[in-house]
């Protein structure tokens, strides 16, 4: 968009200078998510906040993106930065809370790999369909509607609650993991053959 639509007759440095505010606004959106997400998730579930963020991504993409205005694209940078980082924080928090210690590292590795691979795949797919100018109403409609579809699907899957929650109600002791080995002292007490 910036190289071939907004500044087609200028050199690449001119386009880059005007694209820089979008990058900065995205970074500010990331920072805002780091502050806002913990505040919001004290008052609602992570699943509800994820649903709201996905819907916000759709609203921002469709209402601002279809204007193809540079000021609007700066706002999109902030909005989608907030959405992306807010989602990442929520998913990481859910994995941290809900995943057993024995599997957490492996699950994080797979999640992180999938998160990064989707960026590469998304860029490759969009490059195959994007016009040279970068101006594509169809692509924005696909992305915006994709956000809304994801919000609806996630809400239906979770019912507003954490998926596959392992939380123990307040006041009840958390059961010990069956895979956790007993300490040597406990083993000795439980095994009459080892008592001296």
Short mmCIF file of N, CA and C in Angstrom, two decimals:
data_model
loop_
_atom_site.label_atom_id
_atom_site.label_comp_id
_atom_site.label_asym_id
_atom_site.label_seq_id
_atom_site.Cartn_x
_atom_site.Cartn_y
_atom_site.Cartn_z
N UNK A 1 0.82 -1.21 0.00
CA UNK A 1 0.00 0.00 0.00
C UNK A 1 0.86 1.27 0.00
N UNK A 2 1.82 1.33 0.91
CA UNK A 2 2.60 2.56 1.04
C UNK A 2 3.54 2.76 -0.15
N UNK A 3 4.09 1.69 -0.65
CA UNK A 3 5.06 1.83 -1.75
C UNK A 3 4.36 2.06 -3.09
N UNK A 4 3.27 1.32 -3.32
CA UNK A 4 2.68 1.32 -4.66
C UNK A 4 1.31 1.98 -4.76
N UNK A 5 0.72 2.37 -3.63
CA UNK A 5 -0.59 3.02 -3.67
C UNK A 5 -0.52 4.45 -3.14
N UNK A 6 -0.02 4.60 -1.92
CA UNK A 6 0.06 5.94 -1.33
C UNK A 6 1.17 6.78 -1.96
N UNK A 7 2.32 6.16 -2.25
CA UNK A 7 3.47 6.91 -2.79
C UNK A 7 4.06 6.20 -4.00
N UNK A 8 3.28 6.01 -5.05
CA UNK A 8 3.78 5.24 -6.21
C UNK A 8 4.89 5.94 -6.98
N UNK A 9 4.91 7.27 -6.96
CA UNK A 9 5.91 7.97 -7.74
C UNK A 9 7.14 8.36 -6.95
N UNK A 10 7.17 8.03 -5.66
CA UNK A 10 8.29 8.42 -4.80
C UNK A 10 9.25 7.25 -4.63
N UNK A 11 10.39 7.56 -4.01
CA UNK A 11 11.32 6.47 -3.74
C UNK A 11 10.87 5.69 -2.50
N UNK A 12 11.51 4.57 -2.28
CA UNK A 12 11.09 3.69 -1.18
C UNK A 12 11.29 4.35 0.18
N UNK A 13 12.28 5.23 0.32
CA UNK A 13 12.51 5.90 1.59
C UNK A 13 11.34 6.79 1.99
N UNK A 14 10.74 7.44 1.02
CA UNK A 14 9.58 8.29 1.29
C UNK A 14 8.42 7.44 1.80
N UNK A 15 8.17 6.31 1.15
CA UNK A 15 7.11 5.41 1.59
C UNK A 15 7.40 4.87 2.99
N UNK A 16 8.66 4.53 3.24
CA UNK A 16 9.03 3.99 4.54
C UNK A 16 8.85 5.02 5.65
N UNK A 17 9.16 6.27 5.37
CA UNK A 17 8.99 7.34 6.37
C UNK A 17 7.53 7.47 6.78
N UNK A 18 6.64 7.34 5.83
CA UNK A 18 5.22 7.47 6.15
C UNK A 18 4.64 6.19 6.73
N UNK A 19 5.30 5.06 6.49
CA UNK A 19 4.85 3.80 7.08
C UNK A 19 5.30 3.68 8.53
N UNK A 20 6.36 4.38 8.90
CA UNK A 20 6.90 4.29 10.27
C UNK A 20 5.86 4.59 11.35
N UNK A 21 4.98 5.59 11.20
CA UNK A 21 3.96 5.81 12.23
C UNK A 21 3.04 4.62 12.47
N UNK A 22 2.79 3.83 11.42
CA UNK A 22 1.98 2.62 11.58
C UNK A 22 2.71 1.63 12.49
N UNK A 23 4.00 1.48 12.27
CA UNK A 23 4.81 0.57 13.10
C UNK A 23 4.83 1.05 14.55
N UNK A 24 5.01 2.37 14.73
CA UNK A 24 5.04 2.94 16.08
C UNK A 24 3.70 2.76 16.77
N UNK A 25 2.60 3.01 16.06
CA UNK A 25 1.28 2.87 16.67
C UNK A 25 1.00 1.41 17.03
N UNK A 26 1.51 0.47 16.23
CA UNK A 26 1.38 -0.95 16.57
C UNK A 26 2.12 -1.27 17.86
N UNK A 27 3.31 -0.73 18.00
CA UNK A 27 4.09 -0.96 19.22
C UNK A 27 3.37 -0.37 20.43
N UNK A 28 2.76 0.79 20.26
CA UNK A 28 2.00 1.40 21.37
C UNK A 28 0.80 0.50 21.71
N UNK A 29 0.16 -0.06 20.68
CA UNK A 29 -0.94 -1.00 20.92
C UNK A 29 -0.50 -2.23 21.70
N UNK A 30 0.69 -2.74 21.38
CA UNK A 30 1.25 -3.87 22.13
C UNK A 30 1.42 -3.48 23.60
N UNK A 31 1.99 -2.31 23.82
CA UNK A 31 2.20 -1.86 25.20
C UNK A 31 0.89 -1.66 25.93
N UNK A 32 -0.11 -1.11 25.24
CA UNK A 32 -1.42 -0.90 25.85
C UNK A 32 -2.05 -2.23 26.25
N UNK A 33 -1.87 -3.25 25.42
CA UNK A 33 -2.41 -4.58 25.75
C UNK A 33 -1.77 -5.15 27.01
N UNK A 34 -0.47 -4.94 27.15
CA UNK A 34 0.24 -5.43 28.34
C UNK A 34 -0.28 -4.77 29.61
N UNK A 35 -0.74 -3.52 29.52
CA UNK A 35 -1.31 -2.84 30.68
C UNK A 35 -2.79 -3.18 30.85
N UNK A 36 -3.55 -3.20 29.74
CA UNK A 36 -5.00 -3.33 29.81
C UNK A 36 -5.47 -4.74 30.10
N UNK A 37 -4.83 -5.74 29.52
CA UNK A 37 -5.31 -7.12 29.66
C UNK A 37 -5.38 -7.59 31.10
N UNK A 38 -4.35 -7.39 31.93
CA UNK A 38 -4.49 -7.80 33.34
C UNK A 38 -5.61 -7.06 34.07
N UNK A 39 -5.81 -5.80 33.73
CA UNK A 39 -6.88 -5.02 34.38
C UNK A 39 -8.25 -5.59 34.01
N UNK A 40 -8.46 -5.86 32.71
CA UNK A 40 -9.75 -6.35 32.24
C UNK A 40 -10.03 -7.76 32.75
N UNK A 41 -9.01 -8.63 32.73
CA UNK A 41 -9.24 -10.03 33.09
C UNK A 41 -9.38 -10.24 34.60
N UNK A 42 -9.23 -9.17 35.39
CA UNK A 42 -9.63 -9.26 36.80
C UNK A 42 -11.15 -9.17 36.92
N UNK A 43 -11.81 -8.63 35.91
CA UNK A 43 -13.24 -8.38 35.96
C UNK A 43 -14.05 -9.32 35.06
N UNK A 44 -13.40 -9.98 34.12
CA UNK A 44 -14.08 -10.94 33.25
C UNK A 44 -13.14 -12.09 32.95
N UNK A 45 -13.69 -13.15 32.41
CA UNK A 45 -12.87 -14.32 32.09
C UNK A 45 -11.96 -14.02 30.90
N UNK A 46 -10.88 -14.80 30.82
CA UNK A 46 -9.99 -14.68 29.66
C UNK A 46 -10.75 -14.99 28.37
N UNK A 47 -11.66 -15.96 28.42
CA UNK A 47 -12.42 -16.33 27.23
C UNK A 47 -13.27 -15.17 26.73
N UNK A 48 -13.88 -14.45 27.65
CA UNK A 48 -14.70 -13.29 27.25
C UNK A 48 -13.83 -12.20 26.64
N UNK A 49 -12.67 -11.95 27.23
CA UNK A 49 -11.76 -10.91 26.71
C UNK A 49 -11.22 -11.31 25.34
N UNK A 50 -10.91 -12.59 25.16
CA UNK A 50 -10.46 -13.06 23.85
C UNK A 50 -11.54 -12.83 22.80
N UNK A 51 -12.79 -13.14 23.14
CA UNK A 51 -13.90 -12.94 22.21
C UNK A 51 -14.04 -11.47 21.84
N UNK A 52 -13.95 -10.58 22.84
CA UNK A 52 -14.05 -9.14 22.59
C UNK A 52 -12.91 -8.66 21.70
N UNK A 53 -11.69 -9.14 21.97
CA UNK A 53 -10.54 -8.72 21.16
C UNK A 53 -10.69 -9.17 19.71
N UNK A 54 -11.14 -10.40 19.50
CA UNK A 54 -11.33 -10.88 18.12
C UNK A 54 -12.39 -10.04 17.40
N UNK A 55 -13.47 -9.74 18.09
CA UNK A 55 -14.51 -8.89 17.48
C UNK A 55 -13.97 -7.49 17.20
N UNK A 56 -13.16 -6.97 18.13
CA UNK A 56 -12.55 -5.65 17.92
C UNK A 56 -11.66 -5.65 16.68
N UNK A 57 -10.94 -6.74 16.46
CA UNK A 57 -10.11 -6.86 15.25
C UNK A 57 -10.95 -6.73 13.99
N UNK A 58 -12.13 -7.36 14.00
CA UNK A 58 -13.03 -7.25 12.85
C UNK A 58 -13.55 -5.84 12.65
N UNK A 59 -13.94 -5.19 13.75
CA UNK A 59 -14.46 -3.82 13.66
C UNK A 59 -13.39 -2.87 13.12
N UNK A 60 -12.20 -2.96 13.68
CA UNK A 60 -11.10 -2.06 13.27
C UNK A 60 -10.75 -2.28 11.80
N UNK A 61 -10.64 -3.53 11.41
CA UNK A 61 -10.25 -3.84 10.03
C UNK A 61 -11.27 -3.34 9.02
N UNK A 62 -12.54 -3.57 9.31
CA UNK A 62 -13.57 -3.23 8.32
C UNK A 62 -13.94 -1.75 8.32
N UNK A 63 -14.03 -1.16 9.50
CA UNK A 63 -14.47 0.25 9.53
C UNK A 63 -13.35 1.20 9.12
N UNK A 64 -12.12 0.90 9.52
CA UNK A 64 -11.01 1.80 9.21
C UNK A 64 -10.25 1.39 7.95
N UNK A 65 -10.10 0.09 7.75
CA UNK A 65 -9.31 -0.37 6.61
C UNK A 65 -9.91 -0.03 5.28
N UNK A 66 -11.23 -0.10 5.18
CA UNK A 66 -11.88 0.14 3.89
C UNK A 66 -11.83 1.59 3.45
N UNK A 67 -11.41 2.50 4.34
CA UNK A 67 -11.22 3.90 3.94
C UNK A 67 -9.96 4.08 3.11
N UNK A 68 -8.99 3.19 3.30
CA UNK A 68 -7.67 3.30 2.66
C UNK A 68 -7.08 4.70 2.87
N UNK A 69 -7.21 5.18 4.10
CA UNK A 69 -6.63 6.46 4.48
C UNK A 69 -5.44 6.25 5.38
N UNK A 70 -4.43 7.10 5.25
CA UNK A 70 -3.21 6.90 6.04
C UNK A 70 -3.43 7.11 7.53
N UNK A 71 -4.23 8.09 7.90
CA UNK A 71 -4.52 8.31 9.32
C UNK A 71 -5.25 7.10 9.90
N UNK A 72 -6.20 6.57 9.15
CA UNK A 72 -6.94 5.40 9.59
C UNK A 72 -6.02 4.19 9.73
N UNK A 73 -5.03 4.08 8.86
CA UNK A 73 -4.11 2.94 8.97
C UNK A 73 -3.21 3.05 10.20
N UNK A 74 -2.92 4.26 10.64
CA UNK A 74 -2.19 4.43 11.90
C UNK A 74 -3.06 3.92 13.06
N UNK A 75 -4.36 4.25 13.01
CA UNK A 75 -5.28 3.75 14.04
C UNK A 75 -5.41 2.23 13.98
N UNK A 76 -5.41 1.68 12.76
CA UNK A 76 -5.46 0.22 12.61
C UNK A 76 -4.22 -0.41 13.25
N UNK A 77 -3.07 0.22 13.05
CA UNK A 77 -1.84 -0.30 13.66
C UNK A 77 -1.99 -0.43 15.16
N UNK A 78 -2.54 0.62 15.79
CA UNK A 78 -2.74 0.56 17.24
C UNK A 78 -3.76 -0.52 17.60
N UNK A 79 -4.90 -0.53 16.90
CA UNK A 79 -5.96 -1.47 17.24
C UNK A 79 -5.55 -2.92 17.09
N UNK A 80 -4.89 -3.25 15.98
CA UNK A 80 -4.49 -4.64 15.77
C UNK A 80 -3.28 -5.02 16.62
N UNK A 81 -2.45 -4.03 16.99
CA UNK A 81 -1.39 -4.31 17.96
C UNK A 81 -1.98 -4.69 19.30
N UNK A 82 -3.01 -3.94 19.72
CA UNK A 82 -3.70 -4.25 20.98
C UNK A 82 -4.35 -5.63 20.92
N UNK A 83 -5.01 -5.93 19.81
CA UNK A 83 -5.68 -7.21 19.65
C UNK A 83 -4.68 -8.36 19.69
N UNK A 84 -3.62 -8.26 18.88
CA UNK A 84 -2.65 -9.36 18.78
C UNK A 84 -1.97 -9.64 20.11
N UNK A 85 -1.50 -8.59 20.77
CA UNK A 85 -0.79 -8.79 22.02
C UNK A 85 -1.74 -9.22 23.15
N UNK A 86 -2.95 -8.66 23.15
CA UNK A 86 -3.93 -9.08 24.16
C UNK A 86 -4.26 -10.55 24.03
N UNK A 87 -4.45 -11.03 22.78
CA UNK A 87 -4.70 -12.45 22.56
C UNK A 87 -3.52 -13.30 23.01
N UNK A 88 -2.31 -12.86 22.66
CA UNK A 88 -1.11 -13.63 23.04
C UNK A 88 -0.98 -13.72 24.55
N UNK A 89 -1.24 -12.64 25.25
CA UNK A 89 -1.14 -12.65 26.72
C UNK A 89 -2.17 -13.60 27.31
N UNK A 90 -3.41 -13.55 26.80
CA UNK A 90 -4.46 -14.43 27.32
C UNK A 90 -4.14 -15.90 27.09
N UNK A 91 -3.71 -16.23 25.87
CA UNK A 91 -3.41 -17.63 25.56
C UNK A 91 -2.25 -18.12 26.42
N UNK A 92 -1.21 -17.31 26.55
CA UNK A 92 -0.07 -17.69 27.38
C UNK A 92 -0.49 -17.89 28.83
N UNK A 93 -1.34 -17.01 29.33
CA UNK A 93 -1.81 -17.13 30.71
C UNK A 93 -2.63 -18.40 30.91
N UNK A 94 -3.53 -18.68 29.95
CA UNK A 94 -4.34 -19.89 30.05
C UNK A 94 -3.46 -21.14 30.05
N UNK A 95 -2.49 -21.18 29.15
CA UNK A 95 -1.58 -22.33 29.11
C UNK A 95 -0.81 -22.46 30.42
N UNK A 96 -0.35 -21.34 30.96
CA UNK A 96 0.43 -21.36 32.20
C UNK A 96 -0.41 -21.89 33.36
N UNK A 97 -1.68 -21.48 33.41
CA UNK A 97 -2.55 -21.89 34.52
C UNK A 97 -3.09 -23.30 34.37
N UNK A 98 -3.42 -23.68 33.15
CA UNK A 98 -4.19 -24.89 32.96
C UNK A 98 -3.37 -26.12 32.58
N UNK A 99 -2.14 -25.92 32.12
CA UNK A 99 -1.36 -27.05 31.62
C UNK A 99 -0.53 -27.66 32.74
N UNK A 100 -0.53 -28.98 32.81
CA UNK A 100 0.28 -29.69 33.80
C UNK A 100 1.77 -29.40 33.57
N UNK A 101 2.53 -29.39 34.65
CA UNK A 101 3.95 -29.08 34.58
C UNK A 101 4.70 -29.99 33.60
N UNK A 102 4.32 -31.27 33.55
CA UNK A 102 5.04 -32.23 32.72
C UNK A 102 4.90 -31.93 31.22
N UNK A 103 3.85 -31.20 30.83
CA UNK A 103 3.58 -30.97 29.41
C UNK A 103 3.73 -29.50 29.01
N UNK A 104 3.86 -28.61 29.97
CA UNK A 104 3.79 -27.18 29.68
C UNK A 104 4.84 -26.73 28.68
N UNK A 105 6.08 -27.16 28.85
CA UNK A 105 7.16 -26.73 27.96
C UNK A 105 6.91 -27.16 26.53
N UNK A 106 6.46 -28.40 26.35
CA UNK A 106 6.21 -28.89 25.00
C UNK A 106 5.03 -28.17 24.35
N UNK A 107 3.98 -27.93 25.14
CA UNK A 107 2.82 -27.22 24.60
C UNK A 107 3.18 -25.80 24.20
N UNK A 108 3.98 -25.13 25.04
CA UNK A 108 4.44 -23.78 24.70
C UNK A 108 5.25 -23.78 23.41
N UNK A 109 6.09 -24.79 23.23
CA UNK A 109 6.90 -24.86 22.02
C UNK A 109 6.04 -25.00 20.78
N UNK A 110 5.04 -25.89 20.85
CA UNK A 110 4.15 -26.10 19.71
C UNK A 110 3.33 -24.83 19.44
N UNK A 111 2.81 -24.23 20.51
CA UNK A 111 2.00 -23.01 20.37
C UNK A 111 2.83 -21.89 19.73
N UNK A 112 4.05 -21.70 20.22
CA UNK A 112 4.90 -20.64 19.70
C UNK A 112 5.24 -20.87 18.23
N UNK A 113 5.51 -22.14 17.89
CA UNK A 113 5.83 -22.47 16.50
C UNK A 113 4.62 -22.19 15.60
N UNK A 114 3.43 -22.62 16.02
CA UNK A 114 2.23 -22.41 15.22
C UNK A 114 1.92 -20.93 15.07
N UNK A 115 2.12 -20.17 16.15
CA UNK A 115 1.86 -18.73 16.13
C UNK A 115 2.73 -18.05 15.08
N UNK A 116 4.01 -18.42 15.04
CA UNK A 116 4.94 -17.80 14.08
C UNK A 116 4.73 -18.30 12.65
N UNK A 117 4.43 -19.59 12.52
CA UNK A 117 4.22 -20.16 11.19
C UNK A 117 3.02 -19.52 10.51
N UNK A 118 1.97 -19.23 11.28
CA UNK A 118 0.77 -18.64 10.67
C UNK A 118 1.07 -17.27 10.07
N UNK A 119 1.99 -16.50 10.67
CA UNK A 119 2.38 -15.22 10.08
C UNK A 119 3.01 -15.42 8.70
N UNK A 120 3.91 -16.40 8.61
CA UNK A 120 4.59 -16.67 7.33
C UNK A 120 3.60 -17.18 6.29
N UNK A 121 2.75 -18.12 6.70
CA UNK A 121 1.76 -18.67 5.78
C UNK A 121 0.79 -17.58 5.34
N UNK A 122 0.35 -16.73 6.28
CA UNK A 122 -0.55 -15.64 5.94
C UNK A 122 0.06 -14.68 4.94
N UNK A 123 1.32 -14.35 5.14
CA UNK A 123 2.01 -13.45 4.20
C UNK A 123 2.13 -14.09 2.82
N UNK A 124 2.45 -15.38 2.79
CA UNK A 124 2.59 -16.07 1.50
C UNK A 124 1.25 -16.14 0.76
N UNK A 125 0.18 -16.44 1.50
CA UNK A 125 -1.13 -16.53 0.87
C UNK A 125 -1.60 -15.17 0.36
N UNK A 126 -1.38 -14.13 1.18
CA UNK A 126 -1.82 -12.80 0.76
C UNK A 126 -1.03 -12.32 -0.45
N UNK A 127 0.26 -12.66 -0.51
CA UNK A 127 1.08 -12.25 -1.66
C UNK A 127 0.57 -12.86 -2.95
N UNK A 128 -0.01 -14.05 -2.85
CA UNK A 128 -0.51 -14.73 -4.04
C UNK A 128 -1.77 -14.06 -4.60
N UNK A 129 -2.54 -13.37 -3.74
CA UNK A 129 -3.81 -12.80 -4.16
C UNK A 129 -3.81 -11.27 -4.18
N UNK A 130 -2.83 -10.65 -3.52
CA UNK A 130 -2.82 -9.20 -3.39
C UNK A 130 -2.44 -8.52 -4.70
N UNK A 131 -3.17 -7.49 -5.11
CA UNK A 131 -2.74 -6.74 -6.30
C UNK A 131 -1.45 -5.98 -6.02
N UNK A 132 -0.77 -5.58 -7.07
CA UNK A 132 0.53 -4.90 -6.93
C UNK A 132 0.40 -3.62 -6.11
N UNK A 133 -0.73 -2.94 -6.24
CA UNK A 133 -0.92 -1.68 -5.51
C UNK A 133 -1.10 -1.92 -4.01
N UNK A 134 -1.49 -3.13 -3.62
CA UNK A 134 -1.77 -3.41 -2.22
C UNK A 134 -3.19 -3.07 -1.81
N UNK A 135 -3.92 -2.40 -2.67
CA UNK A 135 -5.28 -1.98 -2.34
C UNK A 135 -6.25 -3.09 -2.73
N UNK A 136 -6.77 -3.80 -1.73
CA UNK A 136 -7.68 -4.92 -2.00
C UNK A 136 -8.82 -4.90 -1.00
N UNK A 137 -10.00 -4.50 -1.47
CA UNK A 137 -11.19 -4.54 -0.63
C UNK A 137 -11.52 -5.98 -0.25
N UNK A 138 -11.36 -6.89 -1.20
CA UNK A 138 -11.68 -8.30 -0.94
C UNK A 138 -10.82 -8.86 0.19
N UNK A 139 -9.52 -8.53 0.20
CA UNK A 139 -8.62 -9.03 1.24
C UNK A 139 -9.03 -8.49 2.61
N UNK A 140 -9.38 -7.21 2.67
CA UNK A 140 -9.81 -6.64 3.95
C UNK A 140 -11.11 -7.27 4.42
N UNK A 141 -12.02 -7.57 3.50
CA UNK A 141 -13.27 -8.23 3.87
C UNK A 141 -13.00 -9.63 4.42
N UNK A 142 -12.07 -10.34 3.80
CA UNK A 142 -11.71 -11.69 4.27
C UNK A 142 -11.13 -11.62 5.68
N UNK A 143 -10.20 -10.67 5.90
CA UNK A 143 -9.56 -10.55 7.21
C UNK A 143 -10.57 -10.10 8.27
N UNK A 144 -11.35 -9.05 7.94
CA UNK A 144 -12.33 -8.54 8.91
C UNK A 144 -13.37 -9.59 9.27
N UNK A 145 -13.93 -10.25 8.25
CA UNK A 145 -14.92 -11.29 8.52
C UNK A 145 -14.28 -12.49 9.22
N UNK A 146 -13.00 -12.74 8.94
CA UNK A 146 -12.29 -13.81 9.64
C UNK A 146 -12.20 -13.56 11.14
N UNK A 147 -11.94 -12.29 11.51
CA UNK A 147 -11.94 -11.94 12.93
C UNK A 147 -13.30 -12.20 13.56
N UNK A 148 -14.36 -11.77 12.90
CA UNK A 148 -15.71 -11.97 13.45
C UNK A 148 -16.05 -13.46 13.55
N UNK A 149 -15.69 -14.22 12.53
CA UNK A 149 -15.96 -15.66 12.55
C UNK A 149 -15.20 -16.34 13.69
N UNK A 150 -13.95 -15.91 13.90
CA UNK A 150 -13.16 -16.47 14.99
C UNK A 150 -13.77 -16.12 16.35
N UNK A 151 -14.28 -14.90 16.49
CA UNK A 151 -14.91 -14.48 17.74
C UNK A 151 -16.14 -15.33 18.04
N UNK A 152 -16.98 -15.52 17.02
CA UNK A 152 -18.20 -16.31 17.21
C UNK A 152 -17.85 -17.77 17.52
N UNK A 153 -16.92 -18.34 16.74
CA UNK A 153 -16.54 -19.75 16.95
C UNK A 153 -15.95 -19.96 18.34
N UNK A 154 -15.08 -19.03 18.75
CA UNK A 154 -14.45 -19.18 20.07
C UNK A 154 -15.49 -19.06 21.18
N UNK A 155 -16.41 -18.12 21.04
CA UNK A 155 -17.45 -17.94 22.05
C UNK A 155 -18.32 -19.18 22.14
N UNK A 156 -18.68 -19.77 21.00
CA UNK A 156 -19.50 -20.97 21.01
C UNK A 156 -18.76 -22.15 21.63
N UNK A 157 -17.46 -22.25 21.35
CA UNK A 157 -16.67 -23.37 21.89
C UNK A 157 -16.48 -23.28 23.39
N UNK A 158 -16.32 -22.07 23.89
CA UNK A 158 -15.99 -21.92 25.32
C UNK A 158 -17.19 -21.58 26.18
N UNK A 159 -18.24 -21.05 25.59
CA UNK A 159 -19.39 -20.65 26.39
C UNK A 159 -19.04 -19.56 27.38
N UNK A 160 -17.97 -18.79 27.09
CA UNK A 160 -17.55 -17.71 27.99
C UNK A 160 -16.67 -18.18 29.13
N UNK A 161 -16.32 -19.48 29.12
CA UNK A 161 -15.46 -20.01 30.18
C UNK A 161 -14.13 -20.46 29.59
N UNK A 162 -13.16 -20.69 30.46
CA UNK A 162 -11.89 -21.24 30.00
C UNK A 162 -12.12 -22.65 29.46
N UNK A 163 -11.51 -22.92 28.33
CA UNK A 163 -11.65 -24.23 27.74
C UNK A 163 -10.89 -25.27 28.54
N UNK A 164 -11.54 -26.42 28.78
CA UNK A 164 -10.91 -27.53 29.50
C UNK A 164 -10.26 -27.06 30.79
N UNK A 165 -11.02 -26.29 31.56
CA UNK A 165 -10.47 -25.72 32.78
C UNK A 165 -10.14 -26.80 33.79
N UNK A 166 -8.99 -26.65 34.44
CA UNK A 166 -8.57 -27.55 35.50
C UNK A 166 -8.59 -26.84 36.84
N UNK A 167 -9.23 -25.68 36.89
CA UNK A 167 -9.23 -24.91 38.12
C UNK A 167 -9.94 -25.65 39.23
N UNK A 168 -9.42 -25.55 40.41
CA UNK A 168 -10.03 -26.12 41.60
C UNK A 168 -10.81 -25.01 42.29
N UNK A 169 -12.09 -25.24 42.66
CA UNK A 169 -12.86 -24.20 43.33
C UNK A 169 -12.15 -23.69 44.57
N UNK A 170 -12.37 -22.41 44.87
CA UNK A 170 -11.73 -21.78 46.03
C UNK A 170 -12.09 -22.54 47.29
N UNK A 171 -11.11 -22.74 48.14
CA UNK A 171 -11.31 -23.42 49.41
C UNK A 171 -11.06 -24.91 49.36
N UNK A 172 -10.90 -25.48 48.18
CA UNK A 172 -10.62 -26.91 48.07
C UNK A 172 -9.16 -27.12 47.74
N UNK A 173 -8.52 -28.14 48.34
CA UNK A 173 -7.10 -28.39 48.04
C UNK A 173 -6.95 -28.93 46.62
N UNK A 174 -5.87 -28.53 45.98
CA UNK A 174 -5.59 -29.02 44.63
C UNK A 174 -5.01 -30.43 44.73
N UNK A 175 -5.58 -31.40 44.00
CA UNK A 175 -5.07 -32.77 44.10
C UNK A 175 -3.66 -32.86 43.53
N UNK A 176 -2.88 -33.76 44.13
CA UNK A 176 -1.51 -33.96 43.67
C UNK A 176 -1.54 -34.63 42.31
N UNK A 177 -0.57 -34.29 41.47
CA UNK A 177 -0.48 -34.89 40.15
C UNK A 177 -0.16 -36.37 40.30
N UNK A 178 -0.89 -37.27 39.61
CA UNK A 178 -0.62 -38.70 39.75
C UNK A 178 0.75 -39.09 39.23
N UNK A 179 1.32 -38.27 38.35
CA UNK A 179 2.64 -38.59 37.81
C UNK A 179 3.76 -38.12 38.71
N UNK A 180 3.42 -37.31 39.72
CA UNK A 180 4.46 -36.76 40.58
C UNK A 180 5.04 -37.85 41.45
N UNK A 181 6.36 -38.10 41.41
CA UNK A 181 6.97 -39.15 42.23
C UNK A 181 6.99 -38.73 43.69
N UNK A 182 6.80 -39.70 44.56
CA UNK A 182 6.86 -39.43 46.00
C UNK A 182 8.29 -39.21 46.40
N UNK A 183 8.47 -38.40 47.44
CA UNK A 183 9.83 -38.17 47.94
C UNK A 183 10.37 -39.45 48.54
N UNK A 184 11.68 -39.51 48.70
CA UNK A 184 12.31 -40.72 49.23
C UNK A 184 11.86 -40.99 50.66
N UNK A 185 11.63 -39.91 51.42
CA UNK A 185 11.18 -40.09 52.81
C UNK A 185 9.78 -40.68 52.85
N UNK A 186 8.88 -40.18 51.98
CA UNK A 186 7.52 -40.70 51.95
C UNK A 186 7.52 -42.14 51.47
N UNK A 187 8.36 -42.45 50.48
CA UNK A 187 8.43 -43.82 49.96
C UNK A 187 8.88 -44.79 51.03
N UNK A 188 9.84 -44.36 51.82
CA UNK A 188 10.35 -45.22 52.88
C UNK A 188 9.30 -45.48 53.93
N UNK A 189 8.48 -44.46 54.25
CA UNK A 189 7.44 -44.63 55.25
C UNK A 189 6.35 -45.56 54.74
N UNK A 190 6.04 -45.51 53.44
CA UNK A 190 4.95 -46.29 52.88
C UNK A 190 5.36 -47.73 52.55
N UNK A 191 6.64 -47.98 52.42
CA UNK A 191 7.11 -49.31 52.02
C UNK A 191 7.74 -50.00 53.24
N UNK A 192 7.02 -50.99 53.80
CA UNK A 192 7.56 -51.67 55.00
C UNK A 192 8.92 -52.32 54.75
N UNK A 193 9.18 -52.77 53.53
CA UNK A 193 10.45 -53.45 53.24
C UNK A 193 11.63 -52.51 53.35
N UNK A 194 11.38 -51.17 53.23
CA UNK A 194 12.48 -50.20 53.25
C UNK A 194 12.68 -49.62 54.62
N UNK A 195 11.80 -49.93 55.56
CA UNK A 195 11.97 -49.37 56.90
C UNK A 195 13.14 -50.06 57.60
N UNK A 196 13.92 -49.32 58.34
CA UNK A 196 15.07 -49.89 59.05
C UNK A 196 14.83 -49.77 60.54
#
